[in-house]
mmCIF file with all atom_site columns, C-alpha atoms in Angstrom:
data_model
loop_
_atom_site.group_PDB
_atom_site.id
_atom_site.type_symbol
_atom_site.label_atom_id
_atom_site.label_alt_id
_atom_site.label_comp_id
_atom_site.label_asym_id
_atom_site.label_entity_id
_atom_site.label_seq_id
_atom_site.pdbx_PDB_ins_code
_atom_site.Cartn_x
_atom_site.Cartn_y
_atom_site.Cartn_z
_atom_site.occupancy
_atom_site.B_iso_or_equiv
_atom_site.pdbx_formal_charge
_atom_site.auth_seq_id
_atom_site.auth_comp_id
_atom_site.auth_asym_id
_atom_site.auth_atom_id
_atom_site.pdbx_PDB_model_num
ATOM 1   C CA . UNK L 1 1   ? 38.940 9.817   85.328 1.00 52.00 ? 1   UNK L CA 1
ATOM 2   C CA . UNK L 1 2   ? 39.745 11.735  82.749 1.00 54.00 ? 2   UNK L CA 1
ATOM 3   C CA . UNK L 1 3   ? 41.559 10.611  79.091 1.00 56.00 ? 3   UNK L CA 1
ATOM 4   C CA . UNK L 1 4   ? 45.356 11.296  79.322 1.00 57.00 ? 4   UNK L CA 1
ATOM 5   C CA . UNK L 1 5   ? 47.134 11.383  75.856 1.00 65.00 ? 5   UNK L CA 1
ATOM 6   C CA . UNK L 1 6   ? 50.304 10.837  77.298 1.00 70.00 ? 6   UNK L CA 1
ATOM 7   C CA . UNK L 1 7   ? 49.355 7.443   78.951 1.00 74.00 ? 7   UNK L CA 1
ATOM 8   C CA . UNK L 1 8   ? 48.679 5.346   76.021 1.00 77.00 ? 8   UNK L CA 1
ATOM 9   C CA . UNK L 1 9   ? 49.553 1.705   75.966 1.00 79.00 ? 9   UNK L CA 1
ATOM 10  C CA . UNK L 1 10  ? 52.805 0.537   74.047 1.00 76.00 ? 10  UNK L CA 1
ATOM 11  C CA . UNK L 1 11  ? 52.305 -0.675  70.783 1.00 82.00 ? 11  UNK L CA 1
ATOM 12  C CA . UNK L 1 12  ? 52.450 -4.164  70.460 1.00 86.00 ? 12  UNK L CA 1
ATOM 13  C CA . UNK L 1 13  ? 54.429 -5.843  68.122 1.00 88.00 ? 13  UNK L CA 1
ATOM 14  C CA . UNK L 1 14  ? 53.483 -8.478  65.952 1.00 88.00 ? 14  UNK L CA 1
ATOM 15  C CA . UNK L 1 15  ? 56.142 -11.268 64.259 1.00 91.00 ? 15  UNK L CA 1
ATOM 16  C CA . UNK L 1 16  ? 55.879 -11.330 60.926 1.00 91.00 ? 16  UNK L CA 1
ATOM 17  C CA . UNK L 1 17  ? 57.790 -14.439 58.876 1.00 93.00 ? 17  UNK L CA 1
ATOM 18  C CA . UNK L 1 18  ? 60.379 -14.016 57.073 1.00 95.00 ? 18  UNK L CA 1
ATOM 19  C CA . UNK L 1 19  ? 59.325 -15.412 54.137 1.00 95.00 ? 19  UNK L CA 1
ATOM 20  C CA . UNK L 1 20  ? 56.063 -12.731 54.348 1.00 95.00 ? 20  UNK L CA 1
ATOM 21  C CA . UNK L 1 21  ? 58.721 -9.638  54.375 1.00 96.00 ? 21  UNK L CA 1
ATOM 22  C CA . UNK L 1 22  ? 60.900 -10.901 51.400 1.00 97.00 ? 22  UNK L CA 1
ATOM 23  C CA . UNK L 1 23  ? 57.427 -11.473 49.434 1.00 97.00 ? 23  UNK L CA 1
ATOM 24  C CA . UNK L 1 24  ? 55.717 -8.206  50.149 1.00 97.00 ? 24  UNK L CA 1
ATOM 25  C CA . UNK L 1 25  ? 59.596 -6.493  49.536 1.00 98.00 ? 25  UNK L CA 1
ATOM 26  C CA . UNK L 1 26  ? 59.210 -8.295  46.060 1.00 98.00 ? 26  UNK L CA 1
ATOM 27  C CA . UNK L 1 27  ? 56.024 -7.137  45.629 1.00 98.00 ? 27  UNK L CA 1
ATOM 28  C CA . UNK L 1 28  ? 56.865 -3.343  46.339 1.00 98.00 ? 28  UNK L CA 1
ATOM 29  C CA . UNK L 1 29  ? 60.367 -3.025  44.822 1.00 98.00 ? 29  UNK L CA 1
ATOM 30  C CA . UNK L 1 30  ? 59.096 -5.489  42.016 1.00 98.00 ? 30  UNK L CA 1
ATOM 31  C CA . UNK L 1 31  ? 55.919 -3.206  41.402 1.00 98.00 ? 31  UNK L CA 1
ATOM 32  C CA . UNK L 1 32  ? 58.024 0.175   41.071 1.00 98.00 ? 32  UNK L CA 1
ATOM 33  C CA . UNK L 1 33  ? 60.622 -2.037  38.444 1.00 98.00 ? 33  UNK L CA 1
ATOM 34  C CA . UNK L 1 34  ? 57.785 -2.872  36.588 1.00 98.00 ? 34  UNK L CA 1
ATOM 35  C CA . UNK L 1 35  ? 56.331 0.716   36.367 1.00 98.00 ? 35  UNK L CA 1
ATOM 36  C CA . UNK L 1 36  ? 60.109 1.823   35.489 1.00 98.00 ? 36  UNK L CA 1
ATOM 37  C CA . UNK L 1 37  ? 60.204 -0.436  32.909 1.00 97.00 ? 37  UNK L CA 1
ATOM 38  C CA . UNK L 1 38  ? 56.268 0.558   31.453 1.00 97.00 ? 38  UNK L CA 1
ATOM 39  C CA . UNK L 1 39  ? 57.582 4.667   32.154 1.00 97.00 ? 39  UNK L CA 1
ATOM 40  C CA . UNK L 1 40  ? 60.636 4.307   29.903 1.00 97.00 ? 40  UNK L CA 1
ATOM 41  C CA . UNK L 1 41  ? 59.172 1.567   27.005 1.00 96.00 ? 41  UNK L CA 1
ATOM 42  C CA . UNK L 1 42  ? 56.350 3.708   26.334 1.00 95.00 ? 42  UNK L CA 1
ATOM 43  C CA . UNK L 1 43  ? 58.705 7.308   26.109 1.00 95.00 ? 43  UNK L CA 1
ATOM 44  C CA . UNK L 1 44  ? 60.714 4.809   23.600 1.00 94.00 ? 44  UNK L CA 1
ATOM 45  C CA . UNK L 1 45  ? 57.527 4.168   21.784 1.00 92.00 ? 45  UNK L CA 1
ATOM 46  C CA . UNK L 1 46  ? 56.263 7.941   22.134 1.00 91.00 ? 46  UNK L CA 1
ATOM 47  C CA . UNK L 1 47  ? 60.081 9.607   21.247 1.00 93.00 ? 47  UNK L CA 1
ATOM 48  C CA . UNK L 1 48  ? 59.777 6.770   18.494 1.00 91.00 ? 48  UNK L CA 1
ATOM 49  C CA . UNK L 1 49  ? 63.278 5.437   19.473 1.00 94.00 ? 49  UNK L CA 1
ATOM 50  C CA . UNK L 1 50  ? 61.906 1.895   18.556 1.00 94.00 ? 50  UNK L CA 1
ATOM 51  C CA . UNK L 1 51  ? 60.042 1.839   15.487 1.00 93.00 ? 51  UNK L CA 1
ATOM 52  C CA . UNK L 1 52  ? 55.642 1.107   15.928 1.00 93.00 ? 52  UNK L CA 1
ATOM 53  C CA . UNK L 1 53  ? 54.345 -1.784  14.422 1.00 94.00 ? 53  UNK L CA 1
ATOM 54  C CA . UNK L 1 54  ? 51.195 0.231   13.749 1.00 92.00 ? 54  UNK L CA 1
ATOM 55  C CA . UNK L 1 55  ? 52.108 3.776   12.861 1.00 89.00 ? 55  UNK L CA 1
ATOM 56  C CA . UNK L 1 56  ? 50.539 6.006   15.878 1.00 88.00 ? 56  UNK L CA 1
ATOM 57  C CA . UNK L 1 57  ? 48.635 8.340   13.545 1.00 89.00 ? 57  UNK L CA 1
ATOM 58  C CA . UNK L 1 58  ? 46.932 5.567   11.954 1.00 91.00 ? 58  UNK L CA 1
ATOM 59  C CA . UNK L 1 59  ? 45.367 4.213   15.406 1.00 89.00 ? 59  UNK L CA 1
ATOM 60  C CA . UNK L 1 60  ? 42.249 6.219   15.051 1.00 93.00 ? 60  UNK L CA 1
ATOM 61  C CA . UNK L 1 61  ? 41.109 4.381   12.598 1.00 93.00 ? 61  UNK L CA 1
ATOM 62  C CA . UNK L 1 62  ? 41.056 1.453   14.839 1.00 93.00 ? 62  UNK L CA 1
ATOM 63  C CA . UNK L 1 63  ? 39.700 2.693   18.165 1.00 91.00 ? 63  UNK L CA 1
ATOM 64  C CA . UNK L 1 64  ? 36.297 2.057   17.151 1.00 95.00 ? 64  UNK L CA 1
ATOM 65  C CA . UNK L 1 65  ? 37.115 -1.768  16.267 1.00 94.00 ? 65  UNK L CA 1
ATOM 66  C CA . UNK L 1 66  ? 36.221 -5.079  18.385 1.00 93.00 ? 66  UNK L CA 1
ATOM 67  C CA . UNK L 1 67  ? 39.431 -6.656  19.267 1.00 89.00 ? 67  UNK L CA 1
ATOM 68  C CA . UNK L 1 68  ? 38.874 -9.672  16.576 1.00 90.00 ? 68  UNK L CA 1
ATOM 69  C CA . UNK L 1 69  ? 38.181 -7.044  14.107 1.00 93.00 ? 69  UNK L CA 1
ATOM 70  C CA . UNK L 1 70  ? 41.559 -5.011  15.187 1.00 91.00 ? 70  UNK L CA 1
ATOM 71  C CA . UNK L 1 71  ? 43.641 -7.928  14.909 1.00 91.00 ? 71  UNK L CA 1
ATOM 72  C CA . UNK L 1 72  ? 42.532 -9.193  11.175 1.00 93.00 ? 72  UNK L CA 1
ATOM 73  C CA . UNK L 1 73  ? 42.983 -5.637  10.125 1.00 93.00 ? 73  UNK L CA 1
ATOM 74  C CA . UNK L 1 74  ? 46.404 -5.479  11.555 1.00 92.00 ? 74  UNK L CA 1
ATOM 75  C CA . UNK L 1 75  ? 47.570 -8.759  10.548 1.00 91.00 ? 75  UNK L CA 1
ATOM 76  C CA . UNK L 1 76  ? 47.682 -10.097 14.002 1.00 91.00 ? 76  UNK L CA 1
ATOM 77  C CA . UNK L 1 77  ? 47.131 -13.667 15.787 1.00 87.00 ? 77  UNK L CA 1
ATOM 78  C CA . UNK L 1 78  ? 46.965 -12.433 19.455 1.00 82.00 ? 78  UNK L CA 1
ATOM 79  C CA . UNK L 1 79  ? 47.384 -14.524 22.182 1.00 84.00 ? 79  UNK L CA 1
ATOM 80  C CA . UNK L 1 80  ? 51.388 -14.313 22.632 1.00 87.00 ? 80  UNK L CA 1
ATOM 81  C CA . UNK L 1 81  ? 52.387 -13.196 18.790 1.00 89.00 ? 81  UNK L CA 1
ATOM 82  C CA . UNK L 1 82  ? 53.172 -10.047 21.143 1.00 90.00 ? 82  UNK L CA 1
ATOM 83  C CA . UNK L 1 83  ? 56.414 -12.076 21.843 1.00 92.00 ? 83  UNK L CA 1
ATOM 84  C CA . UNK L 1 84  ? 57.968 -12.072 18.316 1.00 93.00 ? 84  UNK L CA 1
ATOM 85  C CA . UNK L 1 85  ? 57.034 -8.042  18.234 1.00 94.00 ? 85  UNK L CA 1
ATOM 86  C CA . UNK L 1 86  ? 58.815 -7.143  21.068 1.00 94.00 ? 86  UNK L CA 1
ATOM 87  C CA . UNK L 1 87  ? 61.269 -4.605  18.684 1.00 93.00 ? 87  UNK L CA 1
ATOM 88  C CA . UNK L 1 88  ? 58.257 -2.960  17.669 1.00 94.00 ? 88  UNK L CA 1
ATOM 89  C CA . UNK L 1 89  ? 57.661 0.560   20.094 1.00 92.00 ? 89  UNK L CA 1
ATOM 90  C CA . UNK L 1 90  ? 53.789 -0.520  20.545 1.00 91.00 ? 90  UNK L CA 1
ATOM 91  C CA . UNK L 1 91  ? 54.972 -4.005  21.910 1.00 94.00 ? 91  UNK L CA 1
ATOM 92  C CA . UNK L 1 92  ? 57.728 -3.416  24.015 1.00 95.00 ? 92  UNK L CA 1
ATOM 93  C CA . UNK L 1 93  ? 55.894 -1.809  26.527 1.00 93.00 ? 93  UNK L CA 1
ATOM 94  C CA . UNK L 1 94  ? 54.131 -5.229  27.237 1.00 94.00 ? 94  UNK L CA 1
ATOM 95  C CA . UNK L 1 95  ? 57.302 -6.563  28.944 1.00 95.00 ? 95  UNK L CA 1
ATOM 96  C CA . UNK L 1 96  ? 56.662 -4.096  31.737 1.00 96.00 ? 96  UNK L CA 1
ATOM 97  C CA . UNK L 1 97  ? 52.908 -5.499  31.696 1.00 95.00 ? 97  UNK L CA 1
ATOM 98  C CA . UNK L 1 98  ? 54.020 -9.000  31.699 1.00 94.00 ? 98  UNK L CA 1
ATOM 99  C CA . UNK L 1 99  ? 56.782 -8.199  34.479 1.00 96.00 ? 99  UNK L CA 1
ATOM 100 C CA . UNK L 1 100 ? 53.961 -6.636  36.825 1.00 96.00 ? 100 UNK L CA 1
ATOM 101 C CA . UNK L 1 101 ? 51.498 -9.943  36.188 1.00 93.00 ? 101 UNK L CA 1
ATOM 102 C CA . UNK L 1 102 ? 54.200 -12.827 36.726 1.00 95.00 ? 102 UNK L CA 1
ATOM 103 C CA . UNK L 1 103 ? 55.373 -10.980 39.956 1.00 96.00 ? 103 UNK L CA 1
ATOM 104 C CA . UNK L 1 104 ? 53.096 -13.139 42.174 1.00 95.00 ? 104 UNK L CA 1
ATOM 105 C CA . UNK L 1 105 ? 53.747 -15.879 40.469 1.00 97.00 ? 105 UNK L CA 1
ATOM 106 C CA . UNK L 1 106 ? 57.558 -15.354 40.733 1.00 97.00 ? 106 UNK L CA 1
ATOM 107 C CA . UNK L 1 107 ? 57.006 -14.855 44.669 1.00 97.00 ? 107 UNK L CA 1
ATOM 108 C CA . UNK L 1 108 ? 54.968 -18.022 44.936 1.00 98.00 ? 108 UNK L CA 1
ATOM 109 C CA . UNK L 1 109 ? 57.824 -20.099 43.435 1.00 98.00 ? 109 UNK L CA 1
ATOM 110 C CA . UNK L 1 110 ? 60.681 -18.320 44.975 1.00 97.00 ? 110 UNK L CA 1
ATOM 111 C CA . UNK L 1 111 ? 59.708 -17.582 48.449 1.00 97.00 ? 111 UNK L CA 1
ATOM 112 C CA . UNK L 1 112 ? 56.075 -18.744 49.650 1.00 97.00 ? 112 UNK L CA 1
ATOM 113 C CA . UNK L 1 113 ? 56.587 -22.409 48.009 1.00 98.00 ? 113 UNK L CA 1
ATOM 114 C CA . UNK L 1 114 ? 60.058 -23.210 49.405 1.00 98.00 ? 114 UNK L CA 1
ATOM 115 C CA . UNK L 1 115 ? 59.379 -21.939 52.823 1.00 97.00 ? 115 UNK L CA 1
ATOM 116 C CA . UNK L 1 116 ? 55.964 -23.733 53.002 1.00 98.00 ? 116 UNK L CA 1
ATOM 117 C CA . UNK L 1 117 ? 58.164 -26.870 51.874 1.00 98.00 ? 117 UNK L CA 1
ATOM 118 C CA . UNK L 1 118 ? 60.302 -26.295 54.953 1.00 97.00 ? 118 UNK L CA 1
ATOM 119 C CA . UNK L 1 119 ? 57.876 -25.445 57.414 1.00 96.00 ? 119 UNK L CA 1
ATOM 120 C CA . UNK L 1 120 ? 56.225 -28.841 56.162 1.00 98.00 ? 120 UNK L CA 1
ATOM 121 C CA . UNK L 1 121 ? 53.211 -27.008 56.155 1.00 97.00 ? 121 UNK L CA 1
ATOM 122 C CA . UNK L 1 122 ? 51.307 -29.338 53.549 1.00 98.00 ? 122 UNK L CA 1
ATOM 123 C CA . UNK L 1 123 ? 48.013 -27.574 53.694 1.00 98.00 ? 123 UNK L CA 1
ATOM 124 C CA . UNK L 1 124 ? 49.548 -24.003 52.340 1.00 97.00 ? 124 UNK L CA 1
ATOM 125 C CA . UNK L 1 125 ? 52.058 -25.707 50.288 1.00 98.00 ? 125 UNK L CA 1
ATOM 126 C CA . UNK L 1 126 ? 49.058 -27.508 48.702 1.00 98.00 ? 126 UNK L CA 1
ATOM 127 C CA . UNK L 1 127 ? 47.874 -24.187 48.002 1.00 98.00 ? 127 UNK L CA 1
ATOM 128 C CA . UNK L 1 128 ? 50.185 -22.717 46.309 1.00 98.00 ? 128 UNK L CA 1
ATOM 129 C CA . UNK L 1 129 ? 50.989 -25.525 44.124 1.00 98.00 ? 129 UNK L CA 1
ATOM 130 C CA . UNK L 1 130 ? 47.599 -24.619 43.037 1.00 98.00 ? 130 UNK L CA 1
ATOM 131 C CA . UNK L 1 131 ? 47.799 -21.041 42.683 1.00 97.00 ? 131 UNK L CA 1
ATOM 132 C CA . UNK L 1 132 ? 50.730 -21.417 40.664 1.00 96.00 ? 132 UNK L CA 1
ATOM 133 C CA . UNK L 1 133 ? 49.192 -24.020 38.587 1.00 95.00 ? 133 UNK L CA 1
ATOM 134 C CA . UNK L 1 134 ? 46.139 -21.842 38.362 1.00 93.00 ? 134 UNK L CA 1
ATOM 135 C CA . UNK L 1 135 ? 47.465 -18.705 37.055 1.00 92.00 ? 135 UNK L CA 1
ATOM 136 C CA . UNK L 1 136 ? 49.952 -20.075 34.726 1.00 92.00 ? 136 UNK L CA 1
ATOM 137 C CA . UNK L 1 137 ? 47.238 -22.238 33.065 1.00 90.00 ? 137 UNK L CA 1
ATOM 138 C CA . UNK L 1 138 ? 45.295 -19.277 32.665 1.00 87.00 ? 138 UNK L CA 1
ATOM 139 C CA . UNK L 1 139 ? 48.193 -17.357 31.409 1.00 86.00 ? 139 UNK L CA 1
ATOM 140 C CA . UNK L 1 140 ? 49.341 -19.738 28.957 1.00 84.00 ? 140 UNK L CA 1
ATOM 141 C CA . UNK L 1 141 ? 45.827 -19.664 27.060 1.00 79.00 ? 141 UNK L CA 1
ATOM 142 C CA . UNK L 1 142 ? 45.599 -23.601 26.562 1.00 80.00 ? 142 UNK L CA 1
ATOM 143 C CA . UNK L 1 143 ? 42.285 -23.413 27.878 1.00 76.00 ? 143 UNK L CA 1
ATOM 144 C CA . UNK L 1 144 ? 41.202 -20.722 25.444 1.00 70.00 ? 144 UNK L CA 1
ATOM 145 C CA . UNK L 1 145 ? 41.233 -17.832 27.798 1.00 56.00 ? 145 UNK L CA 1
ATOM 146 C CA . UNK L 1 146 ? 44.096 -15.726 29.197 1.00 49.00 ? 146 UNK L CA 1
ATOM 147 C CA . UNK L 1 147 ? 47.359 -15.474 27.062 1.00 48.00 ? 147 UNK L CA 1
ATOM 148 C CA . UNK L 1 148 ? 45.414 -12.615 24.825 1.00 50.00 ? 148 UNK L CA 1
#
């Protein structure tokens, strides 16, 4: 008997939740806003349309720096000063970063944790009470990490 190309099975199909389609459409569109928004902050910071907070031609001077050692030569706190620079061209392009990291956390809250909730599905809602939990602890820098 020999192989027949032309004889294959059907493909089968698989159900997929809804809840799994909106998050993984948040994830794509989401992803490709977020690399919009890090494409056109940094051509503002480049074309200088918004003014650096460090001048660009003074950065060499810094490459070779720990970040500690960057920061007190900058004037700079870390953690999220980057907030209150946000109309400075070197900062801006940080809301495009931030955008891209929150995305799974914005998906957890408005899609996976509602329809868990529904589904009473305690075990996954239980889970991703803690993911959410999790990341935005480690985020938020209380704990001494995350936040830089």
């Amino acid at each position: 008997m020999s192989a027949n190309k032309n004889n294959r099975q059907p493909a089968q199909t698989v159900d997929v939740p809804d809840y799994q389609v909106k998050y993984a459409n948040l994830l794509l569109y989401g992803s490709w806003l977020g690399i919009a928004v890090l494409a056109i902050t940094f051509a503002m910071y480049v074309f200088g349309v918004v003014p650096a907070y460090i001048n660009p031609a003074d950065m060499p001077q810094y490459w070779s720096m720990q970040s500690t050692e960057y920061l007190d030569a900058v004037g700079l706190h870390g953690g999220w000063e980057w907030l209150t620079l946000l109309g400075s061209g070197d900062f801006i392009n940080f809301l495009g970063i931030a955008f891209l990291a929150g995305l799974t956390v914005i998906g957890y809250i408005i899609l996976l944790l509602p329809a868990f909730i529904k589904k009473k599905d305690n075990a996954f809602t239980a889970i991703v009470i803690t993911e959410i939990l999790v990341l935005v602890l480690a985020a938020s820098g209380i704990l001494g990490s995350g936040g830089h």
